[in-house]
Short mmCIF file of C-alpha atoms in Angstrom, two decimals:
data_model
loop_
_atom_site.label_atom_id
_atom_site.label_comp_id
_atom_site.label_asym_id
_atom_site.label_seq_id
_atom_site.Cartn_x
_atom_site.Cartn_y
_atom_site.Cartn_z
CA MET D 1 25.25 12.68 15.56
CA LYS D 2 23.10 10.05 17.28
CA ASN D 3 20.56 8.33 15.01
CA PRO D 4 20.96 10.65 12.01
CA LEU D 5 18.19 10.42 9.46
CA ASP D 6 18.76 7.71 6.87
CA SER D 7 16.61 9.02 4.01
CA ALA D 8 17.20 6.00 1.79
CA ALA D 9 16.11 3.56 4.54
CA LEU D 10 13.05 5.70 5.31
CA ASP D 11 12.14 5.96 1.61
CA ALA D 12 12.35 2.17 1.25
CA ALA D 13 10.37 1.54 4.44
CA ILE D 14 7.46 3.82 3.53
CA GLU D 15 7.37 2.39 0.00
CA ASN D 16 7.14 -1.12 1.50
CA VAL D 17 4.02 -0.14 3.49
CA HIS D 18 2.35 1.08 0.31
CA ARG D 19 3.33 -2.12 -1.53
CA ALA D 20 1.93 -4.20 1.34
CA GLY D 21 -1.52 -2.76 0.69
CA ILE D 22 -2.01 0.75 2.15
CA PRO D 23 -3.39 2.94 -0.70
CA GLY D 24 -1.63 6.06 0.58
CA LEU D 25 0.46 7.19 3.55
CA PHE D 26 2.57 10.17 4.52
CA ALA D 27 5.04 10.88 7.28
CA GLU D 28 7.48 13.29 8.85
CA VAL D 29 10.55 12.25 10.82
CA ARG D 30 12.80 14.76 12.58
CA ASP D 31 16.20 14.37 14.21
CA GLY D 32 17.50 17.64 15.59
CA ASP D 33 17.62 20.02 12.62
CA GLN D 34 17.21 17.23 10.07
CA VAL D 35 13.73 16.69 8.60
CA TRP D 36 12.49 13.92 6.30
CA ARG D 37 9.01 14.13 4.81
CA ALA D 38 7.50 11.72 2.33
CA ALA D 39 4.18 10.67 0.81
CA VAL D 40 3.57 7.48 -1.16
CA GLY D 41 0.48 6.28 -2.98
CA VAL D 42 -2.93 7.78 -3.64
CA ALA D 43 -5.39 9.92 -1.72
CA ASP D 44 -8.24 8.79 -3.96
CA VAL D 45 -8.26 5.27 -5.43
CA ALA D 46 -10.86 6.27 -8.04
CA THR D 47 -8.98 9.23 -9.53
CA GLY D 48 -5.37 8.36 -8.66
CA ARG D 49 -4.90 11.74 -6.93
CA PRO D 50 -1.62 11.40 -5.00
CA VAL D 51 -1.16 11.88 -1.27
CA THR D 52 1.12 14.72 -0.17
CA ALA D 53 3.05 15.11 3.08
CA ASP D 54 1.20 18.28 4.08
CA MET D 55 -2.31 16.76 3.96
CA ARG D 56 -4.73 17.30 6.83
CA HIS D 57 -5.89 14.07 8.45
CA ARG D 58 -8.30 12.80 11.07
CA VAL D 59 -5.91 11.66 13.82
CA GLY D 60 -8.38 9.90 16.12
CA SER D 61 -7.37 9.30 19.72
CA ILE D 62 -4.20 11.37 19.43
CA THR D 63 -6.79 14.00 20.44
CA LYS D 64 -6.70 12.48 23.94
CA THR D 65 -3.27 13.95 24.56
CA PHE D 66 -4.67 17.40 23.77
CA THR D 67 -7.67 16.84 26.07
CA ALA D 68 -5.44 15.50 28.85
CA ALA D 69 -3.11 18.51 28.53
CA ALA D 70 -6.11 20.82 28.90
CA VAL D 71 -7.23 18.98 32.05
CA LEU D 72 -3.69 19.17 33.48
CA GLN D 73 -3.63 22.93 32.85
CA GLN D 74 -6.82 23.25 34.86
CA ALA D 75 -5.30 21.08 37.59
CA GLU D 76 -2.32 23.46 37.70
CA SER D 77 -4.67 26.40 38.26
CA GLY D 78 -6.51 24.56 41.04
CA GLN D 79 -9.80 24.24 39.16
CA ILE D 80 -9.57 20.44 38.91
CA GLY D 81 -8.08 17.94 41.37
CA LEU D 82 -6.56 14.87 39.74
CA ASP D 83 -7.43 12.71 42.73
CA THR D 84 -10.85 14.27 43.34
CA PRO D 85 -13.83 11.97 42.70
CA ILE D 86 -15.63 12.76 39.46
CA GLY D 87 -18.92 12.55 41.35
CA ARG D 88 -17.99 15.76 43.12
CA TYR D 89 -17.90 17.56 39.77
CA LEU D 90 -20.47 15.65 37.70
CA PRO D 91 -22.79 13.88 40.18
CA ARG D 92 -25.61 13.48 37.66
CA LEU D 93 -23.39 11.77 35.09
CA VAL D 94 -21.59 9.40 37.51
CA PRO D 95 -23.90 9.09 40.51
CA GLY D 96 -23.61 7.22 43.77
CA GLU D 97 -20.75 5.03 44.90
CA ARG D 98 -19.03 4.96 41.51
CA GLY D 99 -18.98 8.74 41.37
CA ASP D 100 -17.28 8.70 44.79
CA ALA D 101 -14.77 6.01 43.79
CA ILE D 102 -13.72 7.15 40.30
CA THR D 103 -11.20 9.99 40.30
CA VAL D 104 -10.21 12.36 37.51
CA ARG D 105 -6.87 10.52 37.27
CA MET D 106 -8.68 7.21 36.70
CA LEU D 107 -10.54 8.77 33.76
CA LEU D 108 -7.26 10.07 32.32
CA ASN D 109 -5.46 6.71 32.56
CA HIS D 110 -8.47 4.46 31.78
CA THR D 111 -8.61 2.74 35.18
CA SER D 112 -12.17 3.93 35.99
CA GLY D 113 -13.79 0.59 35.13
CA LEU D 114 -16.33 2.42 32.94
CA ALA D 115 -17.30 0.53 29.78
CA GLU D 116 -16.84 1.73 26.21
CA TYR D 117 -20.12 3.25 24.95
CA LEU D 118 -19.46 2.65 21.25
CA PRO D 119 -21.00 -0.86 20.94
CA TYR D 120 -24.17 0.54 22.53
CA ALA D 121 -24.34 3.62 20.29
CA TYR D 122 -23.60 1.59 17.13
CA PRO D 123 -25.99 -1.42 17.17
CA SER D 124 -24.09 -3.42 14.53
CA LEU D 125 -21.00 -3.34 16.80
CA LYS D 126 -22.86 -4.63 19.85
CA ALA D 127 -20.97 -7.95 19.86
CA PHE D 128 -17.56 -6.19 20.09
CA PRO D 129 -14.92 -7.50 20.86
CA ASP D 130 -16.42 -10.60 19.18
CA LEU D 131 -15.54 -9.22 15.74
CA ALA D 132 -17.06 -12.04 13.69
CA ASN D 133 -20.50 -11.11 15.00
CA THR D 134 -20.17 -7.40 14.25
CA SER D 135 -21.00 -5.68 10.98
CA PRO D 136 -20.15 -2.26 9.53
CA GLN D 137 -23.80 -1.34 8.90
CA SER D 138 -23.87 1.26 11.72
CA LEU D 139 -21.03 3.17 10.11
CA ASP D 140 -23.29 3.98 7.18
CA ASP D 141 -26.35 4.53 9.38
CA HIS D 142 -24.53 7.11 11.53
CA ARG D 143 -22.41 8.93 8.95
CA PHE D 144 -24.35 12.17 9.59
CA THR D 145 -25.74 11.46 13.07
CA ARG D 146 -25.21 14.28 15.57
CA PHE D 147 -24.70 12.49 18.88
CA ASP D 148 -25.31 14.13 22.26
CA PRO D 149 -22.18 13.53 24.39
CA VAL D 150 -24.22 13.23 27.58
CA GLU D 151 -26.31 10.46 26.03
CA LEU D 152 -23.13 8.63 24.98
CA ILE D 153 -21.71 8.96 28.51
CA GLU D 154 -24.98 7.60 29.92
CA LEU D 155 -24.65 4.52 27.68
CA GLY D 156 -21.12 3.87 28.99
CA VAL D 157 -22.06 4.46 32.63
CA ALA D 158 -25.17 2.26 32.38
CA ALA D 159 -23.26 -0.62 30.75
CA PRO D 160 -21.80 -3.36 32.98
CA ALA D 161 -18.56 -2.18 34.59
CA VAL D 162 -15.38 -3.62 33.07
CA GLY D 163 -13.43 -3.41 36.32
CA ALA D 164 -13.28 -1.85 39.76
CA PRO D 165 -12.30 1.84 39.93
CA GLY D 166 -8.51 2.09 40.21
CA GLY D 167 -8.08 -1.61 39.43
CA ALA D 168 -4.68 -3.09 38.65
CA LEU D 169 -5.50 -3.43 34.94
CA GLY D 170 -7.32 -0.65 33.11
CA LEU D 171 -9.45 -0.88 29.96
CA TYR D 172 -9.27 1.78 27.26
CA SER D 173 -12.66 3.51 27.01
CA ASN D 174 -13.85 6.63 25.21
CA THR D 175 -16.43 7.07 27.99
CA ASN D 176 -13.58 8.28 30.22
CA TYR D 177 -12.55 11.07 27.87
CA LEU D 178 -16.08 12.24 27.08
CA LEU D 179 -16.47 12.70 30.85
CA LEU D 180 -13.24 14.73 30.89
CA VAL D 181 -14.68 16.91 28.12
CA GLU D 182 -17.75 17.61 30.30
CA LEU D 183 -15.46 18.28 33.27
CA LEU D 184 -13.43 20.78 31.24
CA GLU D 185 -16.59 22.64 30.27
CA GLN D 186 -17.72 22.84 33.87
CA ALA D 187 -14.30 24.01 35.10
CA THR D 188 -13.77 26.66 32.39
CA GLY D 189 -17.29 27.86 31.63
CA ILE D 190 -16.67 27.53 27.87
CA THR D 191 -16.89 24.63 25.44
CA ALA D 192 -14.08 22.10 25.57
CA GLU D 193 -13.48 22.70 21.86
CA ARG D 194 -12.86 26.39 22.49
CA TYR D 195 -10.68 25.82 25.56
CA ILE D 196 -8.51 23.19 23.83
CA THR D 197 -8.24 25.38 20.71
CA GLU D 198 -7.16 28.50 22.62
CA ASN D 199 -4.98 26.90 25.30
CA VAL D 200 -3.46 23.86 23.62
CA ILE D 201 -3.67 24.14 19.81
CA GLU D 202 -2.96 27.89 19.59
CA ARG D 203 -0.48 27.78 22.48
CA ALA D 204 1.53 25.25 20.48
CA GLY D 205 1.30 27.42 17.34
CA LEU D 206 -0.37 24.70 15.29
CA GLN D 207 -1.50 26.23 11.99
CA ASP D 208 -3.30 23.21 10.49
CA THR D 209 -4.97 21.63 13.51
CA GLU D 210 -8.61 21.94 14.51
CA ILE D 211 -11.51 20.22 16.23
CA PRO D 212 -14.13 19.97 13.47
CA THR D 213 -17.71 21.12 13.92
CA GLY D 214 -19.13 19.37 10.84
CA PRO D 215 -18.58 16.13 8.90
CA TYR D 216 -16.03 17.49 6.41
CA VAL D 217 -12.24 17.83 6.46
CA ASN D 218 -11.30 21.31 5.28
CA GLY D 219 -8.26 21.74 3.04
CA PRO D 220 -6.20 19.12 1.18
CA HIS D 221 -6.82 15.65 2.59
CA SER D 222 -7.07 12.00 1.64
CA GLN D 223 -10.17 9.86 1.36
CA LEU D 224 -10.31 7.32 4.21
CA TYR D 225 -10.95 3.68 3.33
CA GLU D 226 -12.47 1.42 5.98
CA ALA D 227 -12.27 -2.36 5.47
CA TRP D 228 -13.80 -3.53 8.81
CA PHE D 229 -11.84 -6.79 8.87
CA GLY D 230 -12.65 -7.65 5.27
CA MET D 231 -16.41 -7.14 5.64
CA ILE D 232 -16.25 -4.02 3.43
CA ASP D 233 -14.69 -5.14 0.16
CA PRO D 234 -13.53 -3.04 -1.53
CA PRO D 235 -12.94 -0.68 1.43
CA ARG D 236 -15.38 2.25 1.56
CA ASP D 237 -14.58 5.96 1.90
CA TYR D 238 -15.60 7.41 5.27
CA SER D 239 -13.66 10.69 5.07
CA VAL D 240 -16.99 12.56 5.27
CA PHE D 241 -18.26 11.66 8.74
CA ASP D 242 -19.80 13.48 11.69
CA MET D 243 -17.29 12.97 14.51
CA SER D 244 -19.68 13.80 17.36
CA TRP D 245 -19.58 10.08 18.22
CA VAL D 246 -16.23 10.85 19.90
CA GLY D 247 -16.21 14.66 20.14
CA PRO D 248 -13.07 16.31 21.59
CA SER D 249 -11.79 12.91 22.74
CA ALA D 250 -10.88 11.68 19.24
CA SER D 251 -12.05 14.05 16.48
CA LEU D 252 -8.97 16.22 15.88
CA ILE D 253 -7.83 17.08 12.36
CA SER D 254 -4.10 17.77 12.05
CA THR D 255 -0.96 17.25 9.95
CA VAL D 256 2.15 15.18 10.59
CA THR D 257 4.16 18.41 10.92
CA ASP D 258 1.78 19.88 13.50
CA LEU D 259 1.75 16.64 15.49
CA ASN D 260 5.53 16.57 15.75
CA ARG D 261 5.53 20.24 16.79
CA PHE D 262 2.89 19.58 19.46
CA TYR D 263 4.59 16.56 21.04
CA GLY D 264 7.97 18.29 20.90
CA MET D 265 6.59 21.26 22.84
CA LEU D 266 4.64 19.05 25.26
CA LEU D 267 7.72 17.00 26.17
CA ALA D 268 9.72 20.23 26.56
CA GLY D 269 7.27 21.39 29.25
CA GLU D 270 5.84 24.19 27.10
CA ILE D 271 2.18 23.08 27.07
CA VAL D 272 1.90 21.91 30.67
CA SER D 273 4.38 22.40 33.53
CA PRO D 274 7.26 19.93 34.02
CA SER D 275 5.50 18.54 37.13
CA SER D 276 2.29 18.00 35.14
CA LEU D 277 4.30 16.33 32.39
CA ALA D 278 5.77 13.99 35.02
CA GLN D 279 2.20 13.07 36.04
CA MET D 280 1.30 12.41 32.39
CA ARG D 281 4.23 10.01 32.12
CA ARG D 282 3.27 7.89 35.16
CA THR D 283 1.90 4.73 33.55
CA VAL D 284 -0.35 1.85 34.49
CA PRO D 285 -1.16 -1.32 32.50
CA VAL D 286 -4.22 -0.82 30.27
CA VAL D 287 -5.86 -3.18 27.77
CA SER D 288 -6.06 -1.34 24.43
CA GLN D 289 -8.99 -1.53 22.00
CA GLU D 290 -6.92 -4.08 20.04
CA GLY D 291 -6.78 -6.30 23.13
CA ARG D 292 -3.07 -5.71 23.88
CA THR D 293 -1.85 -4.67 27.33
CA ILE D 294 0.07 -1.39 27.06
CA ALA D 295 1.58 1.08 29.51
CA TYR D 296 -0.63 4.18 29.61
CA GLY D 297 -0.16 7.48 31.41
CA LEU D 298 -2.44 10.52 31.40
CA GLY D 299 -3.19 10.81 27.68
CA LEU D 300 0.30 9.58 26.75
CA HIS D 301 1.84 6.17 26.27
CA PRO D 302 5.44 5.06 25.75
CA VAL D 303 7.11 2.91 23.12
CA GLU D 304 9.95 1.06 24.80
CA GLU D 305 12.37 -1.45 23.31
CA PRO D 306 15.19 -3.11 25.24
CA GLY D 307 18.38 -1.11 24.91
CA LYS D 308 16.63 1.71 23.02
CA ASP D 309 15.53 5.20 24.01
CA THR D 310 11.91 5.61 25.17
CA PHE D 311 9.46 7.46 22.94
CA TRP D 312 6.22 9.09 24.11
CA GLY D 313 3.08 9.91 22.16
CA HIS D 314 -0.22 8.40 21.10
CA GLY D 315 -1.88 6.56 18.26
CA GLY D 316 -5.31 7.05 16.82
CA THR D 317 -7.80 5.50 14.42
CA VAL D 318 -11.02 6.69 12.84
CA TRP D 319 -13.21 4.97 10.28
CA GLY D 320 -10.74 4.49 7.44
CA GLY D 321 -7.74 6.31 8.86
CA GLY D 322 -4.89 5.82 11.29
CA THR D 323 -2.06 7.89 12.76
CA LEU D 324 0.86 7.35 15.13
CA ALA D 325 2.95 10.19 16.58
CA MET D 326 5.94 9.45 18.81
CA THR D 327 8.67 11.72 20.21
CA ARG D 328 11.83 10.61 22.03
CA ALA D 329 11.91 11.57 25.69
CA ASP D 330 14.58 14.21 24.99
CA GLY D 331 12.43 15.69 22.21
CA LYS D 332 15.13 15.43 19.56
CA ARG D 333 13.87 12.51 17.48
CA GLN D 334 10.25 12.54 16.28
CA MET D 335 7.96 10.55 14.04
CA ALA D 336 4.41 11.07 12.78
CA VAL D 337 2.85 8.65 10.26
CA ALA D 338 -0.66 8.79 8.72
CA VAL D 339 -2.36 6.03 6.70
CA ASN D 340 -5.61 6.14 4.71
CA THR D 341 -7.06 2.72 5.42
CA GLN D 342 -7.92 0.83 8.59
CA ARG D 343 -8.78 -2.64 9.89
CA TRP D 344 -7.23 -4.39 6.90
CA ASN D 345 -6.82 -7.71 8.75
CA ARG D 346 -9.38 -10.33 7.71
CA LEU D 347 -10.70 -12.73 10.36
CA ASP D 348 -9.65 -16.37 10.59
CA SER D 349 -12.06 -19.25 11.23
CA SER D 350 -12.03 -18.53 14.97
CA GLY D 351 -12.88 -14.85 14.41
CA ARG D 352 -9.43 -13.46 15.21
CA PRO D 353 -7.71 -10.91 12.95
CA GLN D 354 -5.17 -12.65 10.72
CA PRO D 355 -1.66 -11.25 10.28
CA HIS D 356 -1.28 -9.07 7.18
CA PRO D 357 1.89 -7.90 5.37
CA ILE D 358 0.89 -4.30 6.24
CA ASP D 359 1.46 -5.05 9.95
CA GLY D 360 5.10 -6.00 9.49
CA ALA D 361 5.78 -3.22 6.99
CA LEU D 362 4.35 -0.56 9.29
CA ALA D 363 6.29 -1.91 12.28
CA ALA D 364 9.47 -1.76 10.18
CA LEU D 365 8.75 1.85 9.16
CA TYR D 366 8.20 2.83 12.80
CA ARG D 367 11.49 1.19 13.82
CA VAL D 368 13.48 2.97 11.13
CA ALA D 369 11.73 6.27 11.91
CA MET D 370 12.38 6.07 15.65
CA TYR D 371 15.71 4.33 15.92
CA GLY D 372 17.45 4.99 12.60
#
């Protein structure tokens, strides 16, 4: 058997991440019929309540794969054209020349040149990506704020462009996916939440996955501890949070088991057609929110190492939580890992995030989980 599960190596790797400083994390790794699940650490640092592998979790931008799949379904039915200008569908939201130049595909792969709205919606983050001159104050101010997605889009569209539409290097921006949410609603005549729920989540048979309507996570879950680069010390719990600041572009609640099921079915051509899946896997270089250049497709990105099999999936962060879900191209080997803290790296004197033992421990866990 190729890359059989090494439970002892996985147990040691996940324990090392906890020892490096993550309060609690849980994971599921699959290889054919073999399944390894584990949870290490605490879900609540105050009470010592342990994490469990079946906990529900805010999975952040992993939601973008679900949104992209929904858009691809509508493209298959002829309701949406991937290379049609967004201005033809949403002229009021992206008016004029930009609306004519930015296509649906450019929104999906972050090459639209539209800026990220978040630093404009959250005043204390206005200096981003200059982290030293940001503060976490807005996180507290907006814990229960109900944002209007159109107003958020308007902030991103009004901000200075970060590139030309279809440029050689894209920039990851939530503005793109909020526009896709509006496009879905126009194409289907129902809310994006309902369409994604009925045609992606339920189609995949996901029992513990939902797009939340309020600030709470239903069912067993961990608290989520945000450190904001050492500016919140000790890290503060943001598990109760209104996710309308990202809506159906990054608000999904799921489990590691459901995520592996979803990506397995997606890569098997059971959520979108094989030709749509091929479109999703056509990548371009995109600068991530962490400032790294990654290959990015239509709501999917690969993990590639020399001499190793390619994995496809997505990562996601929310205030206090992070998740990575990756599935090998043949669908046989899968990994989903969830952690209950975020932005643990403190800043050095020049304002750059310093390396932290968690970084290396997590990378080691991902390697063992993917490659055995």
